[in-house]
Amino acid sequence: MIETPGQTIGPFFGFALPYAGDSQLVPPGHPDAVQFSGLVLDGDGVAVPDALIEIWQPDAEGSVAARAGSLRRDGFTFTGWGRAATDNSGRYSFSTLRPGGEAPFIAVTVFARGLLHRLFTRAYLPGYPPDGLLSSLPENRRRTLVALEEGASLTFDIKLQGADETVFLRFDNSSD
Amino acid sequence: MPTIPGVANTPPSSVKLASQEAINAEIALIAGGYERGSQPESHPRLDYLPYRSSAKRCPTNDLYRTDPELIERTAPVFGQQDVGPFDSDLTVQHLGAPIGERIVVTGRVLDTDGRPIAGQLVEVWQANAAGRYIHVRDQHQAPLDPNFTGFGRCLTGADGSYSFTTVKPGPYPWRNHHNAWRPAHIHFSIFGRAFSQRLITQMYFPGDPLFDYDPIFQSVLDRRSRERIVATYDHEVSSHEEHTGYRWDIVVGETPMVNR
């Protein structure tokens, strides 16, 4: 069957898609909570204040959660999924757990006015041996996929365009 | 028109906007180049200048092909605790009934093999019947409707089906170019059974006279793919003295194989 094409999220999702607790996969006071945050920047390095970021990740042991409740969080269940709109400075921020695994990463989806179709990328934790994707990239592109870790914060800026443009991914075999 | 504070890349009112004729010529030039190619493009061009906001926001490198890891072959799970019983009826969220043409939009969420996506989240948002969003940055002078928010959610059934009751949204102006009007549409947010099937799109109404003038609609270059974002009127969905009905099936991308 022919796929349904994507269309831009547009500028007017703010009253609809964000919800209370959307970006708190764990409460910020959780003993293992990390802040996963960054800027979304356009080709001129200007902040994008109307982007929506979603993340999907395994838990600290590397297991896929498969638990409902992301839209009405109970404060205890780790669902592995969250959503954050960028603020007026172009910053998004999540409270979550470090993902587990051999080359752990947080899967990231980017939506914005001006983006006609969503973008996928990965935010890898630093300090692990590179996996197949990272190994296949030249150094200047590889580093766009690795978060900076400092204490309990993981920083991952998303550059939509330009010299240090983030690597965006496709998983299918089509012309997407 | 007033400028909209806090929104980067919105042209100030002093900037001269392109004419509709100039935008049409750009659309036709890109469409002509595509017709001569052979590989169908199922999604919009990211780099599509007739949609002016894409100029500084589209990546210039090709998307990088990689095999999905386990997390990307799975999708978040939503359940009954995530969705309220009235979330799919946008006409009962306030004390009174909203102004406008009452409609039901229904269909199924499927993958490219035609298999239903069951128990998954569908979100919709839209302008009211006058073409105004409740969003604070929408400065269109059409009236707000105190009885209409324009947001709904539901979970798909075992057969992938969804259904929303709402009012038909109006077209609205935007500042992409001079005298630019968006065809009436409902925004849809879809989850598949894999992360890689995540989709946000817009559903349009059949026969809208604004299609030819709209760079967002025209950014899907393949005619058959473009037809996929237009609902059909379905008299079987219409209901006696209640509402007219539209049918719209949504096909998310291929389901990734576990051991590819």
Short mmCIF file of C-alpha atoms in Angstrom, two decimals:
data_model
loop_
_atom_site.label_atom_id
_atom_site.label_comp_id
_atom_site.label_asym_id
_atom_site.label_seq_id
_atom_site.Cartn_x
_atom_site.Cartn_y
_atom_site.Cartn_z
CA MET A 1 0.00 0.00 0.00
CA ILE A 2 1.09 3.56 -0.64
CA GLU A 3 2.30 5.27 2.52
CA THR A 4 0.50 8.33 3.86
CA PRO A 5 2.89 11.25 3.37
CA GLY A 6 3.93 13.37 6.31
CA GLN A 7 3.06 17.05 6.59
CA THR A 8 4.53 19.72 8.83
CA ILE A 9 3.39 19.94 12.45
CA GLY A 10 2.89 23.67 11.77
CA PRO A 11 3.04 26.47 14.35
CA PHE A 12 -0.20 25.76 16.22
CA PHE A 13 0.30 22.46 18.08
CA GLY A 14 1.05 24.11 21.43
CA PHE A 15 -2.53 23.96 22.72
CA ALA A 16 -2.87 20.31 21.76
CA LEU A 17 0.17 18.05 21.93
CA PRO A 18 2.03 19.15 25.09
CA TYR A 19 0.50 17.92 28.38
CA ALA A 20 1.28 17.98 32.09
CA GLY A 21 4.25 15.73 32.81
CA ASP A 22 5.00 15.13 29.12
CA SER A 23 8.76 15.55 29.51
CA GLN A 24 9.11 13.84 32.92
CA LEU A 25 9.81 10.16 32.24
CA VAL A 26 10.87 10.10 35.89
CA PRO A 27 10.19 12.84 38.44
CA PRO A 28 13.12 15.32 38.56
CA GLY A 29 13.67 14.34 42.20
CA HIS A 30 14.24 10.67 41.33
CA PRO A 31 17.69 9.57 42.68
CA ASP A 32 18.77 8.33 39.21
CA ALA A 33 17.18 11.18 37.21
CA VAL A 34 19.26 12.84 34.52
CA GLN A 35 18.36 15.97 32.61
CA PHE A 36 18.42 15.34 28.86
CA SER A 37 18.28 18.74 27.17
CA GLY A 38 19.58 20.89 24.35
CA LEU A 39 18.92 23.59 21.82
CA VAL A 40 17.21 23.21 18.46
CA LEU A 41 18.94 25.51 15.97
CA ASP A 42 18.26 26.45 12.36
CA GLY A 43 20.77 26.95 9.52
CA ASP A 44 21.68 30.43 10.78
CA GLY A 45 22.23 29.15 14.32
CA VAL A 46 18.98 30.82 15.38
CA ALA A 47 16.96 29.05 18.07
CA VAL A 48 13.79 27.26 16.96
CA PRO A 49 11.12 28.13 19.55
CA ASP A 50 8.34 26.11 17.92
CA ALA A 51 9.81 22.62 17.67
CA LEU A 52 8.49 19.48 19.35
CA ILE A 53 10.93 16.78 20.47
CA GLU A 54 9.94 13.23 21.36
CA ILE A 55 12.20 10.60 22.91
CA TRP A 56 11.91 6.82 23.15
CA GLN A 57 14.47 4.80 25.05
CA PRO A 58 15.14 1.61 27.00
CA ASP A 59 15.33 1.66 30.79
CA ALA A 60 18.58 1.68 32.79
CA GLU A 61 19.00 -2.08 32.24
CA GLY A 62 18.59 -1.74 28.46
CA SER A 63 15.09 -3.25 28.41
CA VAL A 64 12.23 -1.84 26.37
CA ALA A 65 9.56 -0.79 28.84
CA ALA A 66 6.30 -1.60 26.97
CA ARG A 67 4.26 0.06 29.73
CA ALA A 68 1.25 2.31 29.18
CA GLY A 69 0.70 5.55 31.07
CA SER A 70 2.87 8.15 29.31
CA LEU A 71 -0.06 10.60 28.98
CA ARG A 72 -1.17 10.34 32.63
CA ARG A 73 2.02 9.59 34.53
CA ASP A 74 1.68 7.94 37.92
CA GLY A 75 5.17 8.96 39.08
CA PHE A 76 6.39 5.35 39.36
CA THR A 77 6.02 3.62 35.98
CA PHE A 78 8.90 4.15 33.54
CA THR A 79 7.29 4.14 30.07
CA GLY A 80 10.41 5.11 28.11
CA TRP A 81 8.59 7.74 26.07
CA GLY A 82 8.23 11.49 26.46
CA ARG A 83 7.53 14.72 24.62
CA ALA A 84 8.85 18.29 25.06
CA ALA A 85 8.13 21.48 23.15
CA THR A 86 11.04 23.90 22.85
CA ASP A 87 10.76 27.11 24.87
CA ASN A 88 11.29 30.68 23.61
CA SER A 89 15.06 30.13 23.70
CA GLY A 90 14.78 26.99 21.55
CA ARG A 91 15.57 24.66 24.45
CA TYR A 92 13.93 21.34 25.19
CA SER A 93 14.42 19.43 28.43
CA PHE A 94 13.51 15.97 29.73
CA SER A 95 13.89 14.33 33.10
CA THR A 96 14.71 10.67 32.45
CA LEU A 97 17.04 7.75 33.20
CA ARG A 98 20.31 6.97 31.44
CA PRO A 99 19.44 4.25 28.90
CA GLY A 100 21.22 0.91 29.34
CA GLY A 101 22.79 -1.32 26.68
CA GLU A 102 26.11 -1.86 24.89
CA ALA A 103 26.02 1.34 22.84
CA PRO A 104 23.19 3.10 24.61
CA PHE A 105 21.27 5.90 22.95
CA ILE A 106 18.02 7.81 23.22
CA ALA A 107 15.95 7.70 20.00
CA VAL A 108 14.84 11.22 19.09
CA THR A 109 12.11 12.54 16.78
CA VAL A 110 12.07 16.20 15.69
CA PHE A 111 8.99 18.09 14.50
CA ALA A 112 8.83 21.82 13.71
CA ARG A 113 7.15 24.43 11.62
CA GLY A 114 9.29 24.56 8.48
CA LEU A 115 10.02 20.83 8.64
CA LEU A 116 7.70 19.19 6.13
CA HIS A 117 8.36 15.70 7.56
CA ARG A 118 9.62 14.52 10.93
CA LEU A 119 13.31 13.80 11.46
CA PHE A 120 14.81 10.86 13.36
CA THR A 121 18.15 10.88 15.10
CA ARG A 122 19.99 9.21 18.02
CA ALA A 123 21.58 10.77 21.09
CA TYR A 124 24.33 8.36 22.17
CA LEU A 125 25.81 8.38 25.65
CA PRO A 126 29.55 9.15 25.54
CA GLY A 127 32.22 6.67 26.65
CA TYR A 128 31.05 3.46 24.96
CA PRO A 129 32.61 1.62 21.99
CA PRO A 130 31.00 2.92 18.78
CA ASP A 131 28.33 0.73 17.19
CA GLY A 132 27.78 0.13 13.48
CA LEU A 133 26.19 3.49 12.78
CA LEU A 134 28.79 5.56 14.64
CA SER A 135 31.67 3.58 13.12
CA SER A 136 30.39 4.23 9.61
CA LEU A 137 30.39 8.02 10.01
CA PRO A 138 33.33 10.41 9.59
CA GLU A 139 34.40 12.03 12.87
CA ASN A 140 32.89 15.44 12.11
CA ARG A 141 29.48 13.88 11.58
CA ARG A 142 29.75 11.21 14.28
CA ARG A 143 30.15 13.77 17.05
CA THR A 144 26.75 15.31 16.19
CA LEU A 145 25.16 12.12 17.56
CA VAL A 146 26.96 11.97 20.92
CA ALA A 147 25.55 13.78 23.95
CA LEU A 148 27.82 15.69 26.33
CA GLU A 149 27.65 14.27 29.83
CA GLU A 150 28.35 16.34 32.91
CA GLY A 151 27.17 15.06 36.27
CA ALA A 152 23.46 14.36 35.98
CA SER A 153 23.01 16.23 32.72
CA LEU A 154 23.14 15.03 29.13
CA THR A 155 23.29 17.85 26.58
CA PHE A 156 22.31 17.20 22.98
CA ASP A 157 21.90 20.14 20.61
CA ILE A 158 20.02 19.51 17.38
CA LYS A 159 21.25 21.48 14.35
CA LEU A 160 18.73 21.26 11.55
CA GLN A 161 21.03 22.69 8.90
CA GLY A 162 24.57 23.99 8.36
CA ALA A 163 28.22 23.03 8.71
CA ASP A 164 27.72 20.86 11.82
CA GLU A 165 24.25 19.66 10.88
CA THR A 166 23.02 16.74 13.01
CA VAL A 167 22.95 13.35 11.27
CA PHE A 168 19.30 12.51 10.60
CA LEU A 169 18.34 8.92 9.93
CA ARG A 170 16.09 6.80 7.78
CA PHE A 171 15.40 3.16 8.45
CA ASP A 172 13.53 2.02 5.36
CA ASN A 173 14.66 1.07 1.89
CA SER A 174 12.46 3.56 0.07
CA SER A 175 13.19 7.04 -1.19
CA ASP A 176 12.05 8.67 2.08
CA MET B 1 -1.06 42.72 9.74
CA PRO B 2 0.67 42.68 13.13
CA THR B 3 3.93 40.77 13.53
CA ILE B 4 3.82 37.77 15.81
CA PRO B 5 6.17 38.08 18.77
CA GLY B 6 8.42 35.18 19.69
CA VAL B 7 8.28 33.40 16.36
CA ALA B 8 11.58 33.34 14.50
CA ASN B 9 11.53 33.49 10.71
CA THR B 10 8.11 35.09 10.58
CA PRO B 11 8.58 37.84 8.02
CA PRO B 12 7.93 41.28 9.53
CA SER B 13 5.14 43.18 7.85
CA SER B 14 7.71 45.38 6.06
CA VAL B 15 9.12 42.40 4.13
CA LYS B 16 7.67 42.15 0.67
CA LEU B 17 5.97 38.80 0.31
CA ALA B 18 6.09 36.80 -2.92
CA SER B 19 2.96 36.87 -5.05
CA GLN B 20 0.75 33.82 -5.46
CA GLU B 21 1.80 33.77 -9.12
CA ALA B 22 5.48 33.56 -8.14
CA ILE B 23 4.75 30.71 -5.70
CA ASN B 24 2.69 28.90 -8.33
CA ALA B 25 5.59 29.19 -10.79
CA GLU B 26 8.01 27.71 -8.21
CA ILE B 27 5.58 24.87 -7.45
CA ALA B 28 5.16 24.13 -11.18
CA LEU B 29 8.90 24.17 -11.83
CA ILE B 30 9.62 21.60 -9.07
CA ALA B 31 6.61 19.46 -10.06
CA GLY B 32 7.78 19.47 -13.69
CA GLY B 33 11.23 18.28 -12.66
CA TYR B 34 9.67 15.49 -10.61
CA GLU B 35 7.35 14.21 -13.33
CA ARG B 36 10.41 13.53 -15.45
CA GLY B 37 11.97 11.35 -12.75
CA SER B 38 11.06 7.70 -12.20
CA GLN B 39 11.39 6.92 -8.46
CA PRO B 40 8.20 7.68 -6.51
CA GLU B 41 8.72 9.94 -3.49
CA SER B 42 6.24 8.94 -0.83
CA HIS B 43 6.92 11.90 1.48
CA PRO B 44 7.22 15.66 1.01
CA ARG B 45 10.51 17.17 -0.06
CA LEU B 46 12.19 18.53 3.06
CA ASP B 47 13.95 21.10 0.90
CA TYR B 48 10.94 22.79 -0.71
CA LEU B 49 11.39 26.53 -1.01
CA PRO B 50 7.82 27.44 -2.03
CA TYR B 51 7.18 26.71 1.69
CA ARG B 52 9.35 29.58 2.87
CA SER B 53 9.78 28.39 6.47
CA SER B 54 11.69 25.33 5.24
CA ALA B 55 14.60 27.43 3.89
CA LYS B 56 16.64 27.49 7.12
CA ARG B 57 15.12 24.46 8.80
CA CYS B 58 15.59 21.61 6.33
CA PRO B 59 18.71 19.43 6.52
CA THR B 60 20.95 19.72 3.47
CA ASN B 61 22.61 16.31 3.89
CA ASP B 62 20.71 13.25 2.67
CA LEU B 63 19.01 11.26 5.42
CA TYR B 64 21.49 8.60 6.54
CA ARG B 65 20.29 5.03 6.03
CA THR B 66 20.81 2.71 9.01
CA ASP B 67 19.30 -0.52 10.32
CA PRO B 68 16.87 0.04 13.18
CA GLU B 69 18.05 -1.16 16.59
CA LEU B 70 15.68 -2.95 18.97
CA ILE B 71 14.30 0.26 20.48
CA GLU B 72 13.52 1.58 16.99
CA ARG B 73 11.68 -1.61 16.03
CA THR B 74 9.33 -1.10 18.95
CA ALA B 75 6.96 1.72 19.85
CA PRO B 76 5.64 3.30 23.03
CA VAL B 77 2.56 1.65 24.49
CA PHE B 78 -0.61 3.60 25.29
CA GLY B 79 -3.59 2.23 27.18
CA GLN B 80 -7.06 3.08 28.41
CA GLN B 81 -5.56 5.04 31.33
CA ASP B 82 -4.04 7.46 28.79
CA VAL B 83 -7.28 8.44 27.03
CA GLY B 84 -10.55 9.74 28.45
CA PRO B 85 -13.99 8.57 27.26
CA PHE B 86 -14.90 11.93 25.67
CA ASP B 87 -11.50 12.69 24.18
CA SER B 88 -12.57 11.60 20.68
CA ASP B 89 -15.66 13.84 20.55
CA LEU B 90 -14.49 17.42 20.03
CA THR B 91 -18.09 18.71 20.18
CA VAL B 92 -18.76 17.80 23.84
CA GLN B 93 -15.72 19.27 25.57
CA HIS B 94 -17.52 22.47 26.66
CA LEU B 95 -20.88 23.51 28.08
CA GLY B 96 -22.41 24.27 24.69
CA ALA B 97 -22.14 22.90 21.18
CA PRO B 98 -19.54 24.45 18.85
CA ILE B 99 -20.54 26.47 15.79
CA GLY B 100 -19.99 24.70 12.49
CA GLU B 101 -20.75 21.78 10.26
CA ARG B 102 -20.79 18.62 12.38
CA ILE B 103 -18.73 15.80 10.87
CA VAL B 104 -17.38 12.37 11.75
CA VAL B 105 -13.93 11.42 10.47
CA THR B 106 -13.18 7.71 10.62
CA GLY B 107 -10.81 5.20 9.10
CA ARG B 108 -8.12 2.67 9.88
CA VAL B 109 -4.40 2.89 10.68
CA LEU B 110 -2.52 0.28 8.66
CA ASP B 111 1.06 -0.57 7.75
CA THR B 112 2.22 -0.84 4.13
CA ASP B 113 1.33 -4.56 4.14
CA GLY B 114 -2.25 -3.61 5.07
CA ARG B 115 -2.01 -4.98 8.60
CA PRO B 116 -3.97 -2.98 11.21
CA ILE B 117 -2.14 -1.00 13.87
CA ALA B 118 -4.22 -1.95 16.93
CA GLY B 119 -4.50 -0.19 20.30
CA GLN B 120 -2.30 2.70 19.27
CA LEU B 121 -2.61 6.43 19.96
CA VAL B 122 -4.12 8.86 17.44
CA GLU B 123 -4.15 12.59 18.24
CA VAL B 124 -5.89 15.32 16.21
CA TRP B 125 -5.90 19.10 16.37
CA GLN B 126 -7.52 21.70 14.17
CA ALA B 127 -8.85 25.22 13.66
CA ASN B 128 -12.50 25.96 14.43
CA ALA B 129 -15.21 26.39 11.79
CA ALA B 130 -14.10 29.98 11.21
CA GLY B 131 -10.49 28.98 10.58
CA ARG B 132 -9.11 30.11 13.94
CA TYR B 133 -6.88 28.09 16.26
CA ILE B 134 -7.17 28.57 20.00
CA HIS B 135 -3.35 28.88 20.00
CA VAL B 136 -2.11 32.23 21.40
CA ARG B 137 0.07 32.87 18.35
CA ASP B 138 -2.83 32.62 15.90
CA GLN B 139 -3.62 36.27 15.13
CA HIS B 140 -6.19 35.57 12.39
CA GLN B 141 -9.13 37.92 12.95
CA ALA B 142 -11.77 35.19 12.69
CA PRO B 143 -13.61 34.56 16.00
CA LEU B 144 -12.68 32.04 18.65
CA ASP B 145 -15.48 29.67 19.64
CA PRO B 146 -15.88 29.36 23.43
CA ASN B 147 -17.32 25.89 22.87
CA PHE B 148 -14.47 24.52 20.78
CA THR B 149 -10.86 23.68 21.67
CA GLY B 150 -10.02 21.55 18.65
CA PHE B 151 -7.98 18.74 20.20
CA GLY B 152 -8.85 15.06 20.45
CA ARG B 153 -7.34 11.66 21.17
CA CYS B 154 -8.32 8.04 20.79
CA LEU B 155 -6.84 4.56 20.70
CA THR B 156 -7.30 2.44 17.56
CA GLY B 157 -9.48 -0.65 17.79
CA ALA B 158 -8.38 -4.23 17.10
CA ASP B 159 -8.96 -3.59 13.39
CA GLY B 160 -6.91 -0.38 13.45
CA SER B 161 -10.03 1.79 13.35
CA TYR B 162 -10.38 5.28 14.81
CA SER B 163 -13.25 7.76 14.84
CA PHE B 164 -13.55 11.45 15.76
CA THR B 165 -16.65 13.63 15.99
CA THR B 166 -15.87 17.30 15.34
CA VAL B 167 -16.79 20.32 13.23
CA LYS B 168 -15.33 20.97 9.81
CA PRO B 169 -12.39 23.39 10.16
CA GLY B 170 -12.29 26.55 8.06
CA PRO B 171 -9.44 27.60 5.75
CA TYR B 172 -7.19 30.30 7.18
CA PRO B 173 -4.65 32.87 5.98
CA TRP B 174 -0.91 32.64 6.65
CA ARG B 175 2.13 34.72 5.79
CA ASN B 176 4.04 32.38 3.48
CA HIS B 177 3.28 34.69 0.56
CA HIS B 178 0.77 37.39 -0.37
CA ASN B 179 -2.87 36.25 -0.04
CA ALA B 180 -1.82 32.76 1.11
CA TRP B 181 -4.63 30.53 2.42
CA ARG B 182 -4.31 27.04 3.83
CA PRO B 183 -6.86 24.51 2.59
CA ALA B 184 -9.07 23.26 5.45
CA HIS B 185 -7.29 20.44 7.27
CA ILE B 186 -7.11 18.39 10.45
CA HIS B 187 -3.67 17.63 11.90
CA PHE B 188 -3.13 13.95 12.74
CA SER B 189 -0.43 12.46 14.98
CA ILE B 190 0.02 8.70 14.54
CA PHE B 191 2.09 6.05 16.28
CA GLY B 192 2.82 2.74 14.56
CA ARG B 193 4.12 -0.46 16.08
CA ALA B 194 7.70 0.72 15.54
CA PHE B 195 9.41 4.03 16.39
CA SER B 196 10.31 4.35 12.70
CA GLN B 197 6.59 4.49 11.79
CA ARG B 198 5.94 7.70 13.74
CA LEU B 199 3.96 10.11 11.58
CA ILE B 200 2.50 13.59 11.83
CA THR B 201 0.46 14.68 8.85
CA GLN B 202 -2.62 16.66 7.78
CA MET B 203 -5.93 15.37 6.45
CA TYR B 204 -7.61 17.48 3.77
CA PHE B 205 -11.19 17.55 2.47
CA PRO B 206 -12.09 16.40 -1.05
CA GLY B 207 -12.28 18.98 -3.82
CA ASP B 208 -10.78 21.87 -1.86
CA PRO B 209 -10.22 24.76 -4.32
CA LEU B 210 -7.09 25.84 -2.39
CA PHE B 211 -5.02 22.69 -3.15
CA ASP B 212 -3.36 24.20 -6.23
CA TYR B 213 -2.25 27.30 -4.31
CA ASP B 214 -0.86 25.62 -1.19
CA PRO B 215 2.89 24.84 -1.03
CA ILE B 216 2.51 22.52 1.99
CA PHE B 217 0.03 20.30 0.14
CA GLN B 218 2.09 20.54 -3.08
CA SER B 219 5.33 19.58 -1.28
CA VAL B 220 4.24 15.97 -1.79
CA LEU B 221 5.33 15.68 -5.41
CA ASP B 222 3.88 12.28 -6.25
CA ARG B 223 0.23 12.55 -7.29
CA ARG B 224 -0.76 9.16 -5.85
CA SER B 225 0.88 9.97 -2.54
CA ARG B 226 -0.82 13.38 -2.50
CA GLU B 227 -4.19 11.67 -2.92
CA ARG B 228 -3.43 9.75 0.30
CA ILE B 229 -3.83 12.91 2.41
CA VAL B 230 -7.29 13.73 1.05
CA ALA B 231 -10.29 12.12 2.78
CA THR B 232 -13.33 10.89 0.85
CA TYR B 233 -16.92 11.78 1.60
CA ASP B 234 -18.68 8.58 2.73
CA HIS B 235 -22.48 8.64 2.91
CA GLU B 236 -22.40 5.45 4.97
CA VAL B 237 -20.55 7.40 7.67
CA SER B 238 -23.06 10.27 7.52
CA SER B 239 -25.81 9.92 10.09
CA HIS B 240 -29.49 10.92 9.89
CA GLU B 241 -29.94 14.47 11.22
CA GLU B 242 -26.59 14.28 13.06
CA HIS B 243 -23.47 14.74 10.94
CA THR B 244 -21.85 14.20 7.55
CA GLY B 245 -19.09 11.61 7.30
CA TYR B 246 -15.57 11.37 5.93
CA ARG B 247 -13.40 8.30 5.59
CA TRP B 248 -9.63 8.46 5.73
CA ASP B 249 -7.27 5.49 6.09
CA ILE B 250 -3.71 6.17 7.26
CA VAL B 251 -0.84 3.98 6.07
CA VAL B 252 2.35 4.17 8.13
CA GLY B 253 5.71 2.97 6.78
CA GLU B 254 6.85 -0.61 6.52
CA THR B 255 7.12 -2.61 9.75
CA PRO B 256 10.83 -3.29 10.29
CA MET B 257 11.91 -6.94 10.31
CA VAL B 258 13.56 -8.21 13.48
CA ASN B 259 16.60 -9.79 11.82
CA ARG B 260 17.31 -7.61 8.85
#
